[in-house]
Amino acid sequence: MSGSGTSRKRVVVTGIGVVSPLAVGAELTWKRLIESQSGIGRITQFDASGLPAQIAGEVPEGPTAEGGLTLSDWVPVKEQKKMDRFIHLGLAAGIQAVEDSGWKPESEEDRCATGVMMGSGIGGLKTIYDNSVLVSSGKARRLSPFFIPSSLINLTAGHLSIRYGFKGPNHAVVTACASGTHAIGDASRLIQHGDADVMIAGGAESAICELGIAGFCSARALSTSFNDSPTTASRPWDEERDGFIMGEGAGVVVLEEYEHAKRRGAKIYGEIGGYGLSGDAYHITAPAENHEGAFRAMQAALKDARVTPSDIGYVNAHGTSTMADDLELGAVERLFGDAAAGASMSSTKSAIGHLLGAAGAVEAIFCLQAMRDGILPPTLNLDKPSRESVMDRIPHTAKEKHVDIALSNSFGFGGTNASLILKRFKA
Amino acid sequence: MSNEIADKVKKIVVEHLGVEEDKVKPDASFIDDLGADSLDTVELVMAFEEAFSVEIPEDAAEKIATVNDAIEYISKQKAA
C-alpha cells in the first residue's frame, strides 16, 4: 500500500475553509495575516477579570460579508442549541471547504467514497461546564438531551456527513494541539490506502470559557503579562514571551485522490507530500529534551515525502510563544543542518493565538496559501529573539519568497508530535 | 386557564422547534408535522415541565405526540 511503493496514490487539496480570530473565511484570514494584523484581544465570552490570563483570540462577530461570524448563515437557528460552539465553528469552516471544492457527490458510490475526519483537542468544554453546574445544583433531570451529542468531539464530523450525505469513513482525531495536523495526515493515508477518494479533514476548537482559561492558567501555560496590550502578547521566540494565547476557530481542507480531482477538473491548491508522527514518552506537558520527538516527526515526514531539508523553503512552526519555542528551533536547525540558513520559518500563532486542535489544520492552509501567492506570513512581536539562529524567522512583516515545499509542525500535551509536508502541485 | 395553557404550549413549541406559529395546530404531531426528532421531543417535554412546574413521567411523556396531547395532559395536572 502506501509507503515504499512507487505507485502510491497522490493526495491533493481541492478546497479550503477557515474560521479564525482574524476572520471567518480562508482568504480574508490570509489577507489580514500577511498584513500583520492581530486577532488577539480582551476576552469577551465571559468575565475573565478574576483570572491571570484575560486575553484570547476570539472569532469576531459580524456580517459574513465582512469576515465576521453570523452563525445563522451557517447553522439553522433551531440546530444551534444542539451543538457546542466548537462544532459551530467546525461547520462554518467545513461548509466553506466543501463549497470551495465543488464536490457534490450525487451517486451512492461517490457518497460512500467521501469521508470526514475532524479533530478537536478538547471538544465541548463550555457545554460540559454548563451542564455540570446544573447537576451540581440538583437539577440533573434538567440536562438537555442534546448535552452529550453537543459535546462529543466526533460530532463535527457527524454533522458534516449528515449535512452533505458523505457516507465514507467518519472519524475524529484527539491529540490535543496536534489534532488538526494528525487529522489531515491520517485522512491522507485513508485516501492512499483506498478507503476513500475524498476526505473532508481538519480541526475545530472553542475552549475560551472560564473552565478552559482557568485550567490552562493552572497549568501555567498561558501568557499573563500582556493583558493590557493583547496584540503584543503572542511573541514566539521573543525573549519577553511568557506563555501561549488561547485562540478559537477551525480549519478544514478537502483532500482528494489526484486522478479523481483531475477527472472532474477540480482546482488544486497543493499536494500533501508527506506525513510523520512520533511520541515523546517523556512528560505530560513538557517536550522531550531537545525536542527529539519533534525532530523524529519532522524526519519521518521528510522521509515519507522523499525530500531533503534543502528542498523546504518554509516552515510553519508550532511556535506557541512558550519556552518550548527554542527547543523546536533547535530541532529544526539540527534537522536542516547547512540548509537552515536558506530556509524561512514563522509562527502564525503570533497573530491568531493557539487554536489547539484546530491549529495544525489552519496552519497547513496557510502553507498552501503561502506557496500559491509567494508570500510567507510573519512572526509578529519578534522584537528580540531569546536565541539567535541562522534561520530567518520573518519578524513583523510578511516576506516575498517562492516556495515549492513547506513543512508544518504540531505538538501536543502527552508528548504527541505530527509534521506535514505540503507541496506546490506539479502534474 | 386552558386557553392560557394552550397559548403557552404553542409558544414553547414555536421556540423549540423553530416552526411558524400557524403550523402549530392542535392536532399537529411534533414528529410527523413539525419536524421534531426523538431528542427534540424529550427537550420539549422538559420545557413543558419547567414552564408549568409539573412533572411529566416518562411513560406519560411517550404518549404526548401532538400539541393537543400536551395541552390536555398539562391542563389535567394543573386541575388536579
XYZ file of C-alpha atoms in Angstrom:
507
model
C 0.000 0.000 0.000
C 1.327 3.409 0.893
C 4.950 3.987 1.761
C 7.699 2.416 -0.225
C 5.921 1.594 -3.482
C 6.345 3.877 -6.476
C 2.640 3.721 -7.340
C 1.433 5.402 -4.181
C -1.735 7.413 -4.691
C -1.246 11.167 -4.668
C -3.427 13.303 -2.395
C -4.215 16.883 -3.371
C -6.120 19.690 -1.660
C -9.140 20.911 -3.620
C -10.987 23.028 -1.058
C -10.140 25.138 1.982
C -12.140 26.723 4.794
C -11.002 28.797 7.759
C -12.642 30.352 10.797
C -10.067 32.273 12.802
C -9.656 35.195 15.179
C -8.730 37.252 12.100
C -11.830 36.439 10.063
C -14.427 33.920 9.005
C -13.107 32.927 5.593
C -9.851 31.457 4.324
C -8.909 34.324 2.018
C -9.825 37.179 4.354
C -7.918 35.487 7.178
C -4.921 35.132 4.881
C -5.122 38.761 3.686
C -5.184 40.045 7.265
C -2.450 37.631 8.309
C 0.033 38.863 5.718
C -0.914 42.456 6.552
C 0.447 41.728 10.045
C -2.935 42.154 11.711
C -3.532 40.534 15.091
C -6.686 38.732 16.172
C -5.860 38.840 19.880
C -7.969 40.937 22.261
C -9.595 41.039 25.686
C -11.830 38.042 26.367
C -15.488 38.909 25.744
C -17.119 35.461 26.003
C -17.104 35.561 29.805
C -15.852 37.827 32.580
C -12.167 36.943 32.823
C -11.237 39.766 35.182
C -10.580 37.358 38.044
C -8.148 35.190 36.104
C -4.410 35.661 35.483
C -4.951 35.432 31.687
C -7.615 37.791 30.330
C -6.912 37.794 26.591
C -7.579 35.421 23.735
C -8.072 35.140 20.005
C -11.851 35.122 19.628
C -13.633 34.730 16.304
C -15.093 38.181 15.526
C -18.870 38.566 15.438
C -20.313 40.462 12.496
C -21.721 40.250 8.987
C -20.447 37.303 6.944
C -19.537 39.608 4.048
C -17.108 41.467 6.306
C -15.483 38.335 7.680
C -17.494 38.245 10.883
C -19.368 35.305 12.329
C -23.101 35.344 11.719
C -23.913 31.894 12.963
C -27.338 31.663 11.331
C -25.619 31.894 7.923
C -24.004 28.516 8.662
C -26.200 26.670 11.137
C -30.027 26.961 11.259
C -31.189 28.627 14.475
C -33.108 25.534 15.558
C -29.967 23.385 15.222
C -27.585 25.749 17.006
C -28.514 24.681 20.530
C -27.745 21.078 19.653
C -24.046 21.819 19.237
C -21.278 23.347 21.263
C -19.525 26.336 19.726
C -16.577 24.215 18.541
C -18.991 22.376 16.247
C -20.476 25.677 15.031
C -17.003 26.849 14.035
C -16.110 23.471 12.520
C -19.263 23.511 10.425
C -18.610 27.061 9.204
C -15.120 26.065 8.046
C -16.278 22.706 6.713
C -19.064 24.236 4.638
C -16.605 26.751 3.180
C -14.195 23.974 2.218
C -16.818 21.717 0.655
C -18.428 24.574 -1.310
C -14.967 25.749 -2.406
C -14.108 22.281 -3.725
C -17.297 21.999 -5.766
C -17.508 18.317 -4.797
C -21.193 17.371 -4.524
C -21.457 13.601 -4.794
C -24.831 12.530 -6.182
C -24.435 8.786 -6.577
C -24.410 6.366 -3.674
C -20.992 5.141 -4.789
C -19.497 8.643 -4.734
C -21.065 9.399 -1.376
C -19.625 6.240 0.102
C -16.206 7.217 -1.237
C -16.338 10.569 0.567
C -15.486 10.687 4.271
C -14.905 13.149 7.083
C -12.095 13.328 9.675
C -12.379 16.274 12.052
C -10.241 16.647 15.144
C -10.518 18.693 18.301
C -8.286 18.896 21.324
C -10.934 19.413 23.957
C -14.429 19.401 22.440
C -17.468 20.950 24.098
C -15.873 22.192 27.285
C -18.332 25.038 27.916
C -21.313 22.750 27.353
C -19.842 20.232 29.784
C -19.275 23.027 32.301
C -22.804 24.437 31.984
C -24.386 21.020 32.428
C -22.095 20.170 35.332
C -23.380 23.290 37.072
C -26.949 22.043 36.597
C -26.061 18.671 38.100
C -24.229 20.341 40.945
C -27.295 22.426 41.778
C -29.505 19.352 41.988
C -31.021 19.676 38.536
C -29.675 16.522 36.918
C -33.094 15.844 35.408
C -32.964 19.187 33.594
C -29.985 18.247 31.408
C -30.676 18.800 27.748
C -30.974 15.636 25.662
C -28.501 17.387 23.371
C -25.846 17.747 26.084
C -23.891 14.616 25.121
C -24.094 14.948 21.310
C -23.232 18.636 21.526
C -20.053 17.927 23.483
C -18.626 14.897 21.702
C -15.540 15.602 19.626
C -16.539 13.413 16.674
C -19.845 15.253 16.207
C -18.303 17.861 13.902
C -17.569 15.007 11.519
C -21.034 13.633 12.207
C -22.821 16.888 11.403
C -20.793 17.479 8.224
C -21.554 13.989 6.968
C -25.266 14.362 7.744
C -25.438 17.754 6.036
C -23.836 16.570 2.802
C -24.591 12.847 2.759
C -20.934 11.833 2.967
C -21.113 8.127 3.801
C -17.417 7.222 3.715
C -15.077 6.892 6.725
C -16.310 9.076 9.583
C -13.605 9.686 12.111
C -12.214 12.125 14.646
C -8.753 12.791 15.977
C -7.997 13.733 19.576
C -4.334 14.529 20.080
C -4.547 17.861 21.914
C -2.744 20.579 19.942
C -1.663 18.175 17.208
C -5.240 17.107 16.330
C -5.590 19.233 13.184
C -2.298 18.040 11.703
C -2.986 14.418 12.586
C -6.463 14.677 11.022
C -5.080 15.853 7.691
C -2.246 13.319 7.765
C -4.438 10.387 8.757
C -7.143 11.321 6.249
C -4.497 11.435 3.507
C -3.440 7.926 4.464
C -7.054 6.733 4.201
C -7.127 8.016 0.632
C -3.755 6.449 -0.146
C -4.967 3.173 1.319
C -8.122 3.253 -0.815
C -10.691 3.702 1.966
C -11.968 6.902 0.343
C -11.431 9.081 -2.725
C -12.267 12.309 -0.939
C -11.846 13.227 2.731
C -13.015 16.383 4.450
C -10.346 16.868 7.121
C -9.257 19.363 9.734
C -9.853 20.561 13.255
C -12.185 22.753 15.282
C -11.771 24.251 18.736
C -13.502 26.668 21.052
C -12.300 26.462 24.629
C -12.350 30.161 25.557
C -14.603 29.592 28.548
C -13.899 30.053 32.224
C -13.063 26.390 32.724
C -10.707 26.318 29.737
C -8.811 29.508 30.521
C -8.625 28.749 34.258
C -7.421 25.222 33.531
C -4.615 26.293 31.223
C -3.751 29.063 33.713
C -3.324 26.446 36.422
C -1.036 24.500 34.118
C 0.995 27.743 33.813
C 0.677 27.560 30.049
C -0.910 30.947 29.243
C 0.565 34.414 28.878
C -0.326 36.656 31.819
C 1.880 39.750 31.388
C 0.213 41.341 28.388
C -3.423 41.664 29.471
C -3.287 45.404 28.765
C -1.640 45.071 25.351
C -3.244 41.945 23.853
C -1.863 42.274 20.324
C 1.704 42.116 21.657
C 1.129 39.048 23.826
C 1.822 36.269 21.329
C 5.538 36.625 20.621
C 7.109 33.337 19.574
C 10.911 33.165 20.118
C 10.948 36.656 21.625
C 12.787 36.994 24.919
C 9.731 38.523 26.622
C 7.298 35.740 25.742
C 5.545 34.254 28.746
C 3.033 31.684 27.545
C 0.584 30.978 24.766
C -2.601 32.872 23.972
C -5.709 30.781 23.595
C -7.375 31.065 20.212
C -10.508 29.521 18.758
C -11.554 28.594 15.261
C -11.439 25.859 12.682
C -9.580 24.835 9.560
C -10.838 22.337 7.026
C -9.385 21.023 3.783
C -10.935 18.838 1.122
C -8.402 16.124 0.355
C -8.795 14.270 -2.876
C -7.059 11.478 -4.716
C -5.275 13.187 -7.599
C -6.783 11.215 -10.507
C -10.235 11.807 -9.011
C -9.601 15.549 -8.806
C -8.182 15.611 -12.335
C -11.177 13.779 -13.802
C -13.605 16.359 -12.507
C -11.350 19.283 -13.324
C -11.057 20.475 -9.738
C -8.817 23.395 -8.855
C -5.828 22.199 -6.858
C -4.261 24.205 -4.021
C -1.365 21.843 -3.473
C -0.368 18.339 -2.551
C 0.047 16.519 0.747
C 3.628 15.445 0.181
C 4.357 13.595 3.399
C 3.373 12.980 6.977
C 5.329 11.989 10.067
C 4.289 11.112 13.607
C 6.058 10.404 16.856
C 5.657 10.218 20.615
C 7.953 11.710 23.255
C 7.487 9.107 26.009
C 8.718 11.809 28.348
C 6.296 14.149 30.173
C 2.593 15.047 30.148
C 3.101 18.717 29.229
C 6.808 19.397 28.657
C 8.503 18.467 25.389
C 11.278 15.899 25.438
C 14.873 17.045 25.798
C 16.000 18.930 22.702
C 12.508 18.269 21.315
C 13.836 14.983 19.996
C 10.273 13.709 19.444
C 9.555 16.691 17.210
C 12.814 16.008 15.401
C 11.732 12.443 14.656
C 8.270 13.523 13.472
C 9.810 16.015 11.034
C 12.379 13.459 9.916
C 9.633 10.908 9.264
C 7.606 13.447 7.260
C 10.620 14.275 5.084
C 11.287 10.589 4.516
C 7.635 9.968 3.637
C 7.729 12.858 1.166
C 11.141 11.832 -0.183
C 12.513 15.323 0.167
C 15.601 16.739 1.831
C 15.763 19.797 4.095
C 17.250 21.900 1.320
C 14.012 21.394 -0.662
C 11.968 23.066 2.074
C 11.510 26.811 1.676
C 9.137 27.486 4.548
C 8.457 26.012 7.966
C 5.239 26.895 9.781
C 6.441 26.280 13.324
C 4.376 25.008 16.207
C 5.882 28.085 17.970
C 3.325 28.732 20.721
C 5.122 31.654 22.430
C 6.354 29.488 25.282
C 9.754 28.300 26.462
C 9.431 25.343 24.075
C 9.872 27.638 21.037
C 13.653 27.491 21.303
C 13.612 23.712 21.612
C 11.664 23.474 18.358
C 14.075 25.920 16.745
C 16.975 23.746 17.858
C 15.331 20.608 16.485
C 14.668 22.289 13.127
C 18.265 23.562 12.978
C 19.656 20.095 13.679
C 17.401 18.535 11.059
C 18.199 21.152 8.428
C 21.943 21.345 9.086
C 23.555 23.517 6.421
C 20.147 24.089 4.786
C 18.924 26.035 7.842
C 20.472 29.248 6.554
C 18.359 29.171 3.397
C 15.024 28.286 4.984
C 12.404 30.593 6.447
C 10.251 29.779 9.444
C 7.476 31.693 11.147
C 4.815 31.163 13.774
C 1.388 32.362 12.704
C 0.225 31.820 16.291
C 1.708 35.280 16.812
C -1.359 36.670 15.010
C -4.175 34.257 15.848
C -3.061 32.644 19.100
C -3.073 28.916 19.662
C -6.148 27.244 18.172
C -5.257 23.988 19.954
C -6.881 21.153 17.984
C -7.630 23.449 15.048
C -4.143 24.965 14.892
C -2.500 22.417 12.598
C -5.335 22.490 10.073
C -5.371 26.294 9.827
C -1.581 26.362 9.600
C -1.483 23.759 6.817
C -3.843 26.019 4.866
C -1.525 28.991 5.485
C 1.324 26.920 3.998
C -0.729 26.277 0.850
C -1.647 29.960 0.533
C 1.967 30.993 1.107
C 3.163 28.772 -1.750
C 0.327 29.909 -4.009
C 0.986 33.619 -3.502
C 4.744 33.534 -2.968
C 4.313 35.322 0.357
C 5.390 33.978 3.739
C 3.375 35.108 6.790
C 5.238 36.948 9.545
C 6.030 36.238 13.176
C 4.531 39.235 14.956
C 6.184 40.760 18.024
C 9.524 39.057 17.469
C 11.484 42.093 18.668
C 14.464 40.393 20.241
C 14.901 36.643 19.888
C 15.896 34.884 23.082
C 18.233 32.814 20.988
C 19.954 33.758 17.747
C 19.681 31.496 14.714
C 20.830 31.362 11.116
C 17.198 30.674 10.258
C 15.084 33.570 9.051
C 12.021 33.801 11.313
C 10.222 36.515 9.298
C 9.834 39.074 12.104
C 6.971 41.586 11.971
C 6.239 41.703 8.239
C 5.433 39.154 5.550
C 8.130 38.253 3.092
C 8.023 37.551 -0.629
C 9.615 34.228 -1.469
C 8.949 31.490 -3.973
C 8.468 28.233 -2.116
C 7.748 24.790 -3.585
C 7.692 22.738 -0.395
C 6.614 23.672 3.125
C 6.742 21.896 6.476
C 4.091 22.363 9.175
C 4.607 21.239 12.785
C 2.169 20.498 15.596
C 2.950 19.116 19.032
C 0.525 18.242 21.802
C 0.309 17.563 25.527
C 1.034 13.952 26.283
C 4.089 14.117 24.040
C 2.425 13.710 20.652
C 4.062 15.145 17.535
C 2.963 15.446 13.915
C 4.529 17.049 10.849
C 3.132 17.573 7.387
C 4.955 18.287 4.153
C 2.877 20.377 1.749
C 3.942 20.770 -1.854
C 3.155 23.100 -4.679
C 1.203 20.965 -7.111
C 3.021 19.755 -10.228
C 1.159 17.366 -12.519
C -56.971 28.764 32.243
C -56.853 26.181 29.480
C -56.511 28.907 26.839
C -53.594 30.263 28.752
C -52.061 26.809 28.805
C -52.712 26.325 25.108
C -51.062 29.634 24.232
C -48.044 28.891 26.373
C -47.658 25.387 24.927
C -47.804 26.772 21.405
C -45.238 29.419 22.240
C -42.848 26.793 23.621
C -43.303 24.603 20.548
C -42.595 27.546 18.224
C -39.460 28.448 20.150
C -38.030 24.959 20.498
C -38.829 23.538 17.091
C -38.305 26.748 15.138
C -41.622 26.441 13.286
C -44.148 29.038 12.135
C -46.889 29.730 14.646
C -49.730 28.923 12.248
C -48.368 25.402 11.762
C -48.775 24.640 15.455
C -52.357 23.372 15.171
C -53.974 21.293 17.944
C -53.710 18.025 16.031
C -50.189 18.679 14.711
C -47.784 15.855 15.528
C -44.392 17.007 16.795
C -42.545 14.383 14.781
C -44.716 13.964 11.669
C -45.844 17.558 11.125
C -43.413 19.810 12.961
C -40.073 18.235 12.039
C -39.025 17.126 15.524
C -36.844 14.087 16.158
C -36.937 11.945 19.282
C -34.415 14.124 21.123
C -36.400 17.258 20.248
C -39.477 15.760 21.873
C -37.523 14.947 25.029
C -36.373 18.543 25.202
C -39.876 19.797 24.505
C -41.333 17.817 27.389
C -38.605 19.168 29.665
C -39.518 22.682 28.573
C -43.184 21.992 29.443
C -42.145 20.693 32.853
C -40.088 23.805 33.510
C -42.687 26.282 32.232
C -45.684 24.768 34.032
C -43.890 23.451 37.129
C -45.240 19.961 36.544
C -43.556 16.582 36.423
C -44.210 14.526 33.346
C -43.103 10.920 33.922
C -41.501 9.084 31.039
C -44.453 6.819 30.262
C -46.760 9.829 30.096
C -44.251 11.778 28.019
C -44.162 8.996 25.451
C -47.887 9.440 24.876
C -47.594 13.169 24.188
C -47.354 13.153 20.421
C -49.387 16.183 19.390
C -49.891 19.761 20.540
C -53.303 18.825 21.907
C -51.853 15.855 23.841
C -49.558 18.275 25.629
C -52.289 20.826 26.349
C -54.623 18.139 27.697
C -52.030 16.468 29.883
C -50.846 19.742 31.406
C -54.408 21.011 31.923
C -55.274 17.812 33.782
C -52.205 18.099 36.003
C -52.941 21.721 36.783
C -56.579 20.957 37.574
C -55.674 18.090 39.880
